[in-house]
Tab-separated table of C-alpha atoms and ligand atoms in Angstrom:
chain	number	residue	atom	x	y	z
A	1	MET	CA	22.602	-16.041	0.728
A	2	THR	CA	23.638	-18.746	-1.127
A	3	LYS	CA	25.174	-17.882	-4.877
A	4	LEU	CA	23.448	-18.063	-7.684
A	5	ASP	CA	23.154	-20.582	-10.092
A	6	ASN	CA	22.143	-19.599	-12.718
A	7	HIS	CA	22.319	-21.712	-16.304
A	8	TYR	CA	20.809	-18.505	-18.469
A	9	PRO	CA	22.285	-15.622	-20.217
A	10	THR	CA	20.876	-12.372	-18.934
A	11	GLN	CA	20.207	-11.173	-21.958
A	12	GLU	CA	18.162	-14.149	-23.035
A	13	LEU	CA	15.980	-14.538	-20.371
A	14	GLN	CA	14.838	-10.501	-21.410
A	15	ALA	CA	13.961	-11.499	-24.967
A	16	ARG	CA	12.225	-14.369	-23.526
A	17	ASP	CA	10.236	-12.068	-21.302
A	18	ALA	CA	9.645	-8.875	-23.995
A	19	ALA	CA	8.418	-11.649	-26.770
A	20	HIS	CA	5.744	-13.202	-24.129
A	21	HIS	CA	5.144	-11.618	-20.482
A	22	MET	CA	3.095	-8.056	-20.677
A	23	HIS	CA	4.281	-5.982	-17.495
A	24	PRO	CA	1.583	-3.939	-15.586
A	25	PHE	CA	2.042	-0.413	-15.221
A	26	THR	CA	4.777	-0.559	-17.849
A	27	THR	CA	5.434	1.294	-21.596
A	28	GLN	CA	6.418	-2.447	-22.798
A	29	SER	CA	8.237	-1.281	-25.744
A	30	GLN	CA	10.402	0.733	-23.895
A	31	LEU	CA	11.008	-2.125	-21.536
A	32	ALA	CA	11.621	-4.597	-24.059
A	33	ALA	CA	13.962	-2.517	-25.657
A	34	LYS	CA	16.078	-1.994	-22.317
A	35	GLY	CA	15.875	-5.425	-20.602
A	36	ALA	CA	14.057	-6.298	-17.767
A	37	ARG	CA	16.186	-6.436	-14.561
A	38	VAL	CA	15.660	-10.639	-14.034
A	39	ILE	CA	15.112	-11.188	-10.071
A	40	VAL	CA	15.718	-14.555	-9.118
A	41	ARG	CA	15.883	-15.315	-5.210
A	42	ALA	CA	15.884	-13.167	-2.428
A	43	GLU	CA	16.872	-13.654	1.690
A	44	GLY	CA	15.777	-11.219	4.871
A	45	CYS	CA	15.747	-7.647	3.061
A	46	PHE	CA	17.859	-8.323	-0.452
A	47	ILE	CA	16.963	-9.430	-3.634
A	48	GLU	CA	19.420	-10.934	-6.241
A	49	ASP	CA	19.342	-10.903	-10.020
A	50	SER	CA	20.567	-13.533	-12.779
A	51	GLU	CA	23.941	-11.128	-12.836
A	52	GLY	CA	24.620	-12.208	-9.463
A	53	GLU	CA	24.028	-8.442	-7.788
A	54	THR	CA	22.456	-8.111	-4.271
A	55	ILE	CA	19.533	-5.324	-4.208
A	56	LEU	CA	18.474	-3.894	-1.052
A	57	ASP	CA	14.682	-3.916	-1.490
A	58	GLY	CA	13.857	-0.405	0.078
A	59	MET	CA	9.954	-1.645	-0.976
A	60	ALA	CA	9.737	-4.521	0.261
A	61	GLY	CA	8.331	-5.945	-3.254
A	62	LEU	CA	5.681	-4.023	-3.525
A	63	TRP	CA	5.220	-2.589	-0.031
A	64	CYS	CA	4.225	-6.302	0.859
A	65	VAL	CA	6.869	-8.710	2.338
A	66	ASN	CA	6.753	-7.080	6.141
A	67	ILE	CA	8.324	-10.875	7.237
A	68	GLY	CA	11.426	-10.368	4.999
A	69	TYR	CA	12.110	-13.121	2.346
A	70	GLY	CA	13.377	-16.522	2.830
A	71	ARG	CA	10.625	-17.801	5.988
A	72	SER	CA	11.293	-21.356	5.731
A	73	GLU	CA	7.859	-21.757	7.856
A	74	LEU	CA	6.417	-20.059	5.398
A	75	ALA	CA	7.343	-22.429	2.607
A	76	ASP	CA	6.321	-25.464	4.593
A	77	VAL	CA	3.232	-24.695	6.291
A	78	ALA	CA	1.967	-24.438	2.367
A	79	ASN	CA	3.866	-27.927	1.439
A	80	GLN	CA	1.418	-29.487	4.104
A	81	GLN	CA	-1.689	-27.513	3.005
A	82	MET	CA	-1.346	-28.195	-0.643
A	83	ARG	CA	-0.488	-32.077	0.793
A	84	GLN	CA	-3.374	-32.077	2.766
A	85	LEU	CA	-6.200	-29.641	1.226
A	86	PRO	CA	-4.724	-28.039	-1.850
A	87	TYR	CA	-8.608	-25.932	-2.205
A	88	TYR	CA	-11.372	-26.279	-1.113
A	89	ASN	CA	-14.051	-23.381	-1.162
A	90	THR	CA	-16.249	-21.535	1.342
A	91	PHE	CA	-19.649	-21.380	-0.994
A	92	PHE	CA	-21.986	-23.669	-0.092
A	93	GLN	CA	-22.097	-24.055	3.549
A	94	THR	CA	-18.907	-25.460	3.886
A	95	THR	CA	-15.045	-24.625	5.441
A	96	HIS	CA	-12.122	-25.691	6.265
A	97	ILE	CA	-9.997	-24.726	9.168
A	98	PRO	CA	-7.188	-21.910	7.904
A	99	ALA	CA	-9.892	-20.315	7.162
A	100	ILE	CA	-11.435	-20.639	10.617
A	101	ASP	CA	-8.167	-20.177	12.276
A	102	LEU	CA	-7.015	-17.419	10.151
A	103	SER	CA	-10.658	-15.584	10.753
A	104	GLU	CA	-10.203	-15.989	14.253
A	105	ARG	CA	-6.402	-14.553	14.302
A	106	LEU	CA	-7.205	-11.830	12.041
A	107	ALA	CA	-11.151	-10.664	14.575
A	108	ASN	CA	-8.118	-10.721	17.825
A	109	LEU	CA	-5.624	-8.132	16.209
A	110	ALA	CA	-8.245	-5.618	14.490
A	111	PRO	CA	-9.669	-3.139	16.461
A	112	ASP	CA	-13.189	-4.425	18.842
A	113	ASN	CA	-15.782	-3.735	16.883
A	114	LEU	CA	-14.193	-5.595	13.809
A	115	ASN	CA	-14.763	-9.091	13.862
A	116	GLN	CA	-15.859	-10.675	10.232
A	117	VAL	CA	-13.416	-11.689	7.511
A	118	PHE	CA	-14.936	-11.956	4.149
A	119	TYR	CA	-11.640	-13.065	1.917
A	120	ALA	CA	-10.331	-11.811	-1.674
A	121	GLY	CA	-7.451	-12.571	-3.934
A	122	SER	CA	-6.080	-9.470	-3.543
A	123	GLY	CA	-6.916	-5.892	-2.155
A	124	SER	CA	-8.743	-4.669	-5.711
A	125	GLU	CA	-10.726	-7.324	-5.152
A	126	ALA	CA	-11.649	-6.924	-1.579
A	127	ASN	CA	-11.986	-3.166	-2.693
A	128	ASP	CA	-14.625	-4.474	-5.102
A	129	THR	CA	-16.353	-6.250	-2.368
A	130	ASN	CA	-16.568	-3.083	-0.755
A	131	ILE	CA	-18.103	-1.142	-3.336
A	132	ARG	CA	-20.592	-4.361	-3.086
A	133	LEU	CA	-21.185	-4.785	0.442
A	134	VAL	CA	-21.721	-1.160	1.478
A	135	ARG	CA	-24.322	-0.451	-1.046
A	136	THR	CA	-26.011	-3.190	0.102
A	137	TYR	CA	-25.509	-2.547	4.002
A	138	TRP	CA	-27.313	0.812	2.990
A	139	ALA	CA	-29.992	-1.363	0.367
A	140	MET	CA	-31.180	-4.076	2.977
A	141	LYS	CA	-31.543	-1.133	5.639
A	142	GLY	CA	-34.259	0.535	3.239
A	143	LYS	CA	-31.985	3.381	1.655
A	144	PRO	CA	-30.773	1.542	-1.917
A	145	THR	CA	-30.228	5.544	-2.970
A	146	LYS	CA	-27.452	6.182	-0.580
A	147	ASN	CA	-25.140	4.030	-2.873
A	148	ILE	CA	-22.184	7.319	-3.298
A	149	ILE	CA	-18.956	6.173	-2.308
A	150	ILE	CA	-16.410	9.062	-1.506
A	151	SER	CA	-12.946	8.586	-1.929
A	152	ARG	CA	-9.932	11.197	-2.938
A	153	LYS	CA	-7.647	12.481	-5.910
A	154	ASN	CA	-4.413	10.312	-5.689
A	155	ALA	CA	-5.940	7.743	-3.956
A	156	TYR	CA	-4.501	4.116	-5.213
A	157	HIS	CA	-7.635	1.143	-3.818
A	158	GLY	CA	-6.693	-1.601	-6.804
A	159	SER	CA	-6.634	-2.086	-10.577
A	160	THR	CA	-9.892	-3.374	-10.901
A	161	VAL	CA	-12.722	-1.425	-12.461
A	162	GLY	CA	-14.102	-1.079	-8.772
A	163	GLY	CA	-10.411	-0.211	-7.276
A	164	GLY	CA	-9.207	1.297	-10.088
A	165	SER	CA	-13.023	3.647	-10.123
A	166	LEU	CA	-12.699	4.200	-6.123
A	167	GLY	CA	-8.866	5.421	-6.836
A	168	GLY	CA	-7.996	8.546	-8.087
A	169	MET	CA	-5.555	8.340	-10.993
A	170	THR	CA	-6.138	10.267	-13.243
A	171	GLY	CA	-3.786	7.905	-15.517
A	172	MET	CA	-6.489	4.782	-14.717
A	173	HIS	CA	-9.386	6.883	-15.574
A	174	GLU	CA	-8.478	8.076	-18.235
A	175	GLN	CA	-7.580	3.911	-19.871
A	176	GLY	CA	-11.033	1.431	-19.548
A	177	GLY	CA	-13.567	3.992	-19.002
A	178	LEU	CA	-13.315	4.660	-15.497
A	179	PRO	CA	-14.497	5.486	-12.952
A	180	ILE	CA	-17.463	3.646	-12.533
A	181	PRO	CA	-20.797	5.660	-11.306
A	182	ASN	CA	-21.666	7.319	-8.543
A	183	ILE	CA	-18.157	7.311	-7.248
A	184	HIS	CA	-17.288	11.100	-5.931
A	185	HIS	CA	-13.213	12.209	-5.843
A	186	ILE	CA	-12.327	14.852	-2.879
A	187	ASN	CA	-9.135	16.321	-2.558
A	188	GLN	CA	-5.645	14.801	-0.720
A	189	PRO	CA	-4.598	16.113	2.010
A	190	ASP	CA	-0.718	16.464	0.620
A	191	TRP	CA	0.241	19.230	1.654
A	192	TRP	CA	3.597	19.377	0.549
A	193	SER	CA	2.111	20.037	-3.345
A	194	GLU	CA	-0.968	21.700	-2.822
A	195	GLY	CA	-0.912	23.330	0.325
A	196	GLY	CA	0.196	26.635	-0.794
A	197	ASP	CA	0.442	29.264	1.912
A	198	MET	CA	-1.464	27.754	4.480
A	199	SER	CA	-0.033	25.945	7.332
A	200	PRO	CA	0.017	22.563	7.076
A	201	GLU	CA	-2.657	22.293	10.387
A	202	GLU	CA	-5.176	25.057	8.486
A	203	PHE	CA	-4.398	22.743	5.131
A	204	GLY	CA	-5.206	19.527	7.029
A	205	LEU	CA	-8.695	20.946	8.193
A	206	ALA	CA	-9.725	22.157	5.388
A	207	ARG	CA	-8.711	19.355	3.153
A	208	ALA	CA	-10.838	16.983	5.902
A	209	ARG	CA	-13.566	19.711	5.536
A	210	GLU	CA	-13.980	18.832	2.095
A	211	LEU	CA	-15.701	15.421	3.110
A	212	GLU	CA	-18.487	17.614	5.195
A	213	GLN	CA	-19.876	19.711	2.363
A	214	ALA	CA	-19.477	16.574	-0.090
A	215	ILE	CA	-21.647	15.253	1.627
A	216	GLU	CA	-23.675	18.507	2.012
A	217	THR	CA	-24.002	18.990	-2.073
A	218	LEU	CA	-24.440	14.825	-2.663
A	219	GLY	CA	-26.772	14.751	0.182
A	220	GLU	CA	-25.983	12.321	3.453
A	221	ASP	CA	-29.169	10.145	1.840
A	222	ARG	CA	-27.179	9.298	-1.170
A	223	VAL	CA	-23.670	8.920	0.363
A	224	ALA	CA	-22.878	5.367	1.045
A	225	ALA	CA	-19.124	5.559	2.555
A	226	PHE	CA	-15.944	7.891	3.239
A	227	ILE	CA	-12.313	4.967	1.916
A	228	ALA	CA	-8.971	6.572	2.213
A	229	GLU	CA	-5.589	4.968	2.915
A	230	PRO	CA	-4.482	6.073	6.289
A	231	ILE	CA	-1.271	7.307	4.079
A	232	GLN	CA	-1.460	7.025	1.162
A	233	GLY	CA	0.996	5.466	-0.212
A	234	ALA	CA	1.658	4.519	-4.035
A	235	GLY	CA	0.136	8.341	-4.503
A	236	GLY	CA	3.869	9.359	-2.675
A	237	VAL	CA	3.656	7.991	0.821
A	238	ILE	CA	1.485	11.270	1.910
A	239	VAL	CA	1.644	12.210	5.506
A	240	PRO	CA	-1.711	14.200	6.255
A	241	PRO	CA	-1.194	17.263	8.453
A	242	GLU	CA	-2.054	16.030	12.427
A	243	THR	CA	-5.772	17.681	11.868
A	244	TYR	CA	-6.753	16.129	8.996
A	245	TRP	CA	-7.233	12.401	10.229
A	246	PRO	CA	-9.660	13.527	13.857
A	247	GLU	CA	-11.816	16.221	11.583
A	248	ILE	CA	-12.397	12.920	9.357
A	249	GLN	CA	-13.612	10.994	12.228
A	250	ARG	CA	-15.319	13.900	13.429
A	251	ILE	CA	-17.242	14.241	10.101
A	252	CYS	CA	-18.291	10.692	9.917
A	253	ASP	CA	-19.307	10.483	13.589
A	254	ALA	CA	-21.930	13.525	12.776
A	255	TYR	CA	-22.826	11.608	9.306
A	256	ASP	CA	-24.368	8.304	8.890
A	257	ILE	CA	-21.784	7.210	6.399
A	258	LEU	CA	-19.700	4.605	6.918
A	259	LEU	CA	-15.514	4.471	6.943
A	260	ILE	CA	-13.906	2.251	4.978
A	261	ALA	CA	-9.793	2.575	6.009
A	262	ASP	CA	-8.000	0.845	3.028
A	263	GLU	CA	-4.902	-1.153	5.135
A	264	VAL	CA	-3.825	-2.509	2.182
A	265	ILE	CA	0.273	-0.913	2.672
A	266	CYS	CA	-0.569	0.446	6.264
A	267	GLY	CA	-1.668	-2.888	8.190
A	268	PHE	CA	0.319	-5.652	9.694
A	269	GLY	CA	2.621	-3.472	10.783
A	270	ARG	CA	3.803	-1.552	8.588
A	271	THR	CA	3.389	2.157	9.952
A	272	GLY	CA	4.016	0.769	14.017
A	273	ASN	CA	1.163	-0.406	15.023
A	274	TRP	CA	-1.326	-3.603	13.803
A	275	PHE	CA	-3.267	-1.233	11.888
A	276	GLY	CA	-2.972	2.880	10.471
A	277	SER	CA	-6.041	3.207	11.614
A	278	GLN	CA	-4.755	2.743	14.989
A	279	THR	CA	-1.504	5.344	14.166
A	280	VAL	CA	-3.826	7.809	13.156
A	281	GLY	CA	-6.606	7.097	15.712
A	282	ILE	CA	-9.787	6.523	13.483
A	283	ARG	CA	-12.806	4.267	14.008
A	284	PRO	CA	-13.343	2.323	10.891
A	285	HIS	CA	-16.694	0.225	9.636
A	286	ILE	CA	-14.567	-2.104	6.778
A	287	MET	CA	-10.716	-2.184	7.053
A	288	THR	CA	-9.791	-3.590	3.654
A	289	ILE	CA	-6.170	-5.634	3.910
A	290	ALA	CA	-4.234	-7.927	1.289
A	291	LYS	CA	-0.126	-7.109	1.309
A	292	GLY	CA	1.310	-7.473	4.411
A	293	LEU	CA	-1.442	-10.029	5.645
A	294	SER	CA	0.810	-12.914	4.277
A	295	SER	CA	4.185	-10.934	3.907
A	296	GLY	CA	3.154	-11.576	-0.063
A	297	TYR	CA	4.291	-15.235	0.150
A	298	GLN	CA	0.881	-15.953	-1.386
A	299	PRO	CA	-1.872	-14.112	-2.861
A	300	ILE	CA	-5.057	-12.816	-0.178
A	301	GLY	CA	-6.750	-10.422	0.939
A	302	GLY	CA	-10.013	-9.393	2.249
A	303	SER	CA	-12.241	-7.129	4.156
A	304	ILE	CA	-12.672	-6.815	7.795
A	305	ILE	CA	-16.334	-5.765	8.560
A	306	CYS	CA	-17.377	-4.654	12.087
A	307	ASP	CA	-20.489	-6.637	13.653
A	308	GLU	CA	-22.835	-3.524	13.098
A	309	VAL	CA	-22.925	-3.485	8.837
A	310	ALA	CA	-21.998	-7.874	9.511
A	311	GLN	CA	-25.024	-7.931	10.930
A	312	VAL	CA	-27.277	-6.149	8.512
A	313	ILE	CA	-25.799	-8.272	5.980
A	314	ALA	CA	-25.995	-11.682	7.556
A	315	GLU	CA	-30.300	-10.892	7.631
A	316	GLY	CA	-29.812	-11.735	3.409
A	317	GLU	CA	-27.773	-14.157	0.909
A	318	PHE	CA	-24.622	-11.623	-0.295
A	319	ASN	CA	-24.466	-12.573	-3.687
A	320	HIS	CA	-20.746	-12.174	-4.228
A	321	GLY	CA	-17.342	-14.345	-3.982
A	322	TYR	CA	-14.270	-15.705	-5.396
A	323	THR	CA	-13.615	-19.051	-6.573
A	324	TYR	CA	-10.357	-18.354	-4.321
A	325	ASN	CA	-11.796	-16.874	-1.447
A	326	ALA	CA	-10.298	-18.226	2.129
A	327	HIS	CA	-8.275	-20.129	-0.468
A	328	PRO	CA	-6.807	-22.882	2.118
A	329	VAL	CA	-2.936	-21.812	1.268
A	330	ALA	CA	-3.685	-18.858	1.236
A	331	ALA	CA	-4.678	-18.568	4.599
A	332	ALA	CA	-2.788	-21.345	5.992
A	333	VAL	CA	0.492	-18.843	5.041
A	334	ALA	CA	-0.908	-15.728	5.965
A	335	ASN	CA	-1.642	-17.763	9.364
A	336	GLU	CA	1.627	-18.718	9.463
A	337	ASN	CA	3.282	-15.162	8.921
A	338	LEU	CA	0.793	-12.876	11.365
A	339	ARG	CA	2.127	-15.985	14.308
A	340	ILE	CA	5.597	-15.107	13.049
A	341	LEU	CA	4.988	-11.447	13.174
A	342	GLN	CA	3.416	-11.559	16.845
A	343	GLU	CA	5.651	-13.886	18.400
A	344	GLU	CA	8.557	-12.337	17.227
A	345	ASN	CA	6.853	-9.133	18.253
A	346	VAL	CA	7.886	-7.485	14.589
A	347	VAL	CA	5.590	-5.180	14.826
A	348	GLN	CA	7.434	-3.235	18.129
A	349	HIS	CA	10.332	-3.587	16.266
A	350	VAL	CA	9.155	-1.455	13.880
A	351	ARG	CA	7.992	0.821	16.611
A	352	ASP	CA	10.790	0.834	19.056
A	353	VAL	CA	13.454	0.000	17.141
A	354	ALA	CA	13.538	0.453	13.246
A	355	ALA	CA	11.231	3.522	12.691
A	356	PRO	CA	13.295	5.897	15.112
A	357	TYR	CA	16.623	4.830	14.404
A	358	LEU	CA	15.502	5.551	10.158
A	359	LYS	CA	13.883	8.370	11.152
A	360	LYS	CA	16.418	10.467	12.315
A	361	LYS	CA	18.548	9.400	9.028
A	362	TRP	CA	15.910	9.935	7.000
A	363	ASP	CA	15.161	13.237	8.046
A	364	ALA	CA	18.765	14.841	7.422
A	365	LEU	CA	18.160	14.113	4.258
A	366	THR	CA	16.472	17.202	4.215
A	367	ASP	CA	20.312	18.666	4.462
A	368	HIS	CA	20.520	17.459	0.648
A	369	PRO	CA	20.696	20.223	-1.922
A	370	MET	CA	17.613	18.525	-3.661
A	371	VAL	CA	15.518	17.086	-0.880
A	372	GLY	CA	12.704	19.192	0.479
A	373	GLU	CA	10.544	17.296	2.894
A	374	ALA	CA	11.127	14.113	4.530
A	375	LYS	CA	8.087	11.795	6.122
A	376	LEU	CA	8.108	8.462	7.629
A	377	VAL	CA	5.498	7.020	9.385
A	378	GLY	CA	6.374	3.727	10.888
A	379	LEU	CA	8.862	2.241	7.855
A	380	MET	CA	6.490	3.989	5.136
A	381	GLY	CA	8.754	7.430	4.308
A	382	SER	CA	8.927	9.829	1.276
A	383	ILE	CA	11.438	12.869	0.345
A	384	ALA	CA	10.341	15.363	-2.348
A	385	LEU	CA	12.565	16.489	-4.697
A	386	THR	CA	12.488	19.946	-5.397
A	387	PRO	CA	15.056	22.433	-7.149
A	388	ASN	CA	13.707	25.120	-4.529
A	389	LYS	CA	12.932	23.849	-0.591
A	390	ALA	CA	12.122	27.603	0.411
A	391	ASN	CA	8.862	27.517	-1.676
A	392	ARG	CA	7.940	24.203	-2.346
A	393	ALA	CA	8.955	24.496	-6.125
A	394	LYS	CA	8.542	21.898	-8.682
A	395	PHE	CA	10.677	21.350	-11.047
A	396	LYS	CA	9.789	23.109	-14.357
A	397	ALA	CA	10.402	19.092	-16.113
A	398	ASP	CA	6.927	17.351	-16.511
A	399	ALA	CA	6.845	15.905	-13.056
A	400	GLY	CA	8.572	12.310	-12.499
A	401	THR	CA	11.536	13.202	-15.309
A	402	VAL	CA	13.804	13.964	-12.066
A	403	GLY	CA	12.171	11.757	-9.795
A	404	TYR	CA	12.159	8.819	-12.394
A	405	ILE	CA	16.309	9.729	-12.477
A	406	CYS	CA	17.005	9.336	-9.364
A	407	ARG	CA	14.946	5.991	-9.310
A	408	GLU	CA	17.449	4.840	-12.012
A	409	ARG	CA	19.963	5.864	-9.668
A	410	CYS	CA	18.543	4.185	-6.744
A	411	PHE	CA	18.957	1.063	-9.336
A	412	ALA	CA	22.098	1.290	-10.074
A	413	ASN	CA	23.403	1.705	-6.516
A	414	ASN	CA	21.559	-1.603	-5.929
A	415	LEU	CA	19.488	-0.100	-3.798
A	416	VAL	CA	15.071	-0.243	-4.330
A	417	MET	CA	13.945	3.080	-3.334
A	418	ARG	CA	10.522	3.979	-6.425
A	419	HIS	CA	9.755	7.627	-7.571
A	420	VAL	CA	5.847	8.371	-7.213
A	421	GLY	CA	6.148	11.961	-9.767
A	422	ASP	CA	9.309	14.138	-8.208
A	423	ARG	CA	8.650	12.263	-4.806
A	424	MET	CA	11.348	8.501	-4.238
A	425	VAL	CA	9.602	6.453	-1.119
A	426	ILE	CA	10.500	3.589	0.959
A	427	SER	CA	8.652	1.010	2.423
A	428	PRO	CA	11.244	-1.342	3.988
A	429	PRO	CA	10.903	-5.481	5.252
A	430	LEU	CA	9.514	-4.537	9.069
A	431	ILE	CA	12.661	-7.203	10.244
A	432	ILE	CA	15.137	-4.261	8.608
A	433	LYS	CA	17.978	-3.760	11.192
A	434	PRO	CA	19.956	-1.085	11.503
A	435	GLN	CA	23.131	-1.905	9.745
A	436	GLU	CA	20.782	-2.320	6.780
A	437	ILE	CA	19.181	0.914	7.315
A	438	ASP	CA	22.362	2.393	7.204
A	439	LEU	CA	23.058	0.722	4.229
A	440	LEU	CA	20.320	1.575	2.617
A	441	ILE	CA	20.735	5.633	3.668
A	442	GLU	CA	24.504	5.353	2.257
A	443	ARG	CA	22.803	4.047	-0.909
A	444	ALA	CA	20.788	6.373	-1.481
A	445	THR	CA	22.623	9.454	-0.397
A	446	ARG	CA	24.953	8.074	-2.981
A	447	ALA	CA	21.915	7.942	-5.101
A	448	LEU	CA	20.333	11.531	-4.613
A	449	ASP	CA	24.437	13.043	-5.573
A	450	GLU	CA	24.076	11.257	-8.793
A	451	ALA	CA	20.623	12.296	-9.382
A	452	HIS	CA	21.370	15.346	-8.397
A	453	ALA	CA	24.658	15.770	-11.109
A	454	GLU	CA	22.582	14.278	-13.650
A	455	VAL	CA	20.194	16.555	-13.452
A	456	ILE	CA	22.439	19.791	-12.991
A	457	LYS	CA	23.695	18.426	-16.579
A	458	GLN	CA	20.764	17.849	-17.931
A	459	GLY	CA	19.478	21.276	-17.592
A	460	LEU	CA	16.836	20.082	-15.306
A	461	TRP	CA	17.719	22.234	-12.079
A	462	GLU	CA	15.077	24.595	-12.780
A	463	GLU	CA	12.184	25.545	-11.132
A	464	ALA	CA	8.599	25.890	-12.820
B	501	PXG	N1	-5.364	-0.527	-1.852
B	501	PXG	C1	-4.267	-0.002	-1.405
B	501	PXG	C2	-3.567	1.355	-0.457
B	501	PXG	C3	-3.005	-0.616	-2.422
B	501	PXG	O1	-2.010	-0.016	-1.941
B	501	PXG	C4	-4.357	-2.095	-3.559
B	501	PXG	C5	-6.057	-1.438	-2.937
B	501	PXG	C6	-4.574	-3.104	-4.166
B	501	PXG	O2	-4.309	-4.159	-4.140
B	501	PXG	P1	-3.689	-5.196	-5.104
B	501	PXG	O3	-3.372	-6.521	-4.218
B	501	PXG	O4	-5.052	-5.747	-6.080
B	501	PXG	O5	-2.804	-4.971	-5.926
B	501	PXG	C7	-3.149	-1.388	-3.424
B	501	PXG	C8	-2.151	-2.068	-4.036
B	501	PXG	C9	3.135	0.730	-6.323
B	501	PXG	C10	1.676	0.231	-6.131
B	501	PXG	O6	3.581	0.869	-7.697
B	501	PXG	C11	1.029	-0.019	-5.089
B	501	PXG	C12	0.138	-1.198	-5.227
B	501	PXG	C13	0.408	-2.085	-6.392
B	501	PXG	C14	0.828	-2.139	-7.371
B	501	PXG	C15	1.661	-1.520	-7.028
B	501	PXG	O7	3.132	1.283	-5.325
B	501	PXG	N2	-1.024	-1.331	-4.141
């Protein structure tokens, strides 16, 4: 990486940031007192801060930089597209070449019957589209009251009013009057935290059958769709027991409801296949996409819609759209990103090289005194921190206290590894090489050791 050429002292940048920039999901006053870490450049799997520290990005930004940082082809395409056609819309009977190319490529990549793409600027916007789309679909089929969408507690589907309502994050529902009406949440398949004395297999079935119970209680004629991430990401990389998804698919087949797979994190190679739906073996009617679609180089999201739904919607006008639907620069960059992922066999690299290599080392983290289970699917993984592995105990301290300590030790050791409550999560760029995986594990182990010592020192090594 080229060395830093930074003319501003970090403290000055931090003060200017604190003065005018409100950060998402952040207690502003705390951050202002501490100062945000200023990231100035990135290359491959590494980001660099304003102090010249090189940090291994175990999160690929926010689960999105699948292709890794610094791919100049994407910059070149953006430059060319901006010069040729920086913007045009697709509202009033017009289209453009990046939208045509990208839609065709996505239809080819997606499972068989998913052939139509409705674009958005983000995953949240795409899920807002999905709410209106599935309700409109049923209304057009003469069933306007079939409008309830079932989702799951601790799901993440975005931060807009619609996305936040679909999501099952209590902290989000407490602010701003969410959820909107006719969204129903069932329990998540998190065996480690909620499985009690059941085996993972029993628990997976039990949690899947909550969908059937909800459909029976609410009435099949009222339920429009079920939405879920194939593997919950922001909720803590919760990998469901093997029994879960087959049972969900059985229920979706048995009842007349639509299945929406939110592929915003799982899509584009993250789980070792192009889509998480393929990894868990489901046949969704709609897939939400964003993040890895452009590897985060441009903001773009969308919904890939099956023929059956698209044909019904095509009969009328769908009164829905965003100024930046199929934005030409974002679409061109996404198309180039996908071309590279395809031509460089990045998904195969995940499946055959990176994920198997990481899995051995990731699983071995359970030898650490503080690590209970370790989960990894493709290149999304999590470890559960616990004071007692034998009974999967939670810490007595508020959830997230220990996770936060661990996250701080990771950051201090130049590794970005996030915490969700007391689970640590990773989602590195898909192009990560074995020696970079070694470095990730080395830094994670050091951070775990330091966090463990700190937890004991602070008197937090206590079961709830
Ligand atoms: N669906 C899923 C499954 C997501 O993970 C969204 C929708 C919303 O996408 P946009 O592009 O509107 O953000 C997401 C986003 C975190 C974190 O801290 C996760 C996301 C976003 C921000 C933070 O884990 N996921």
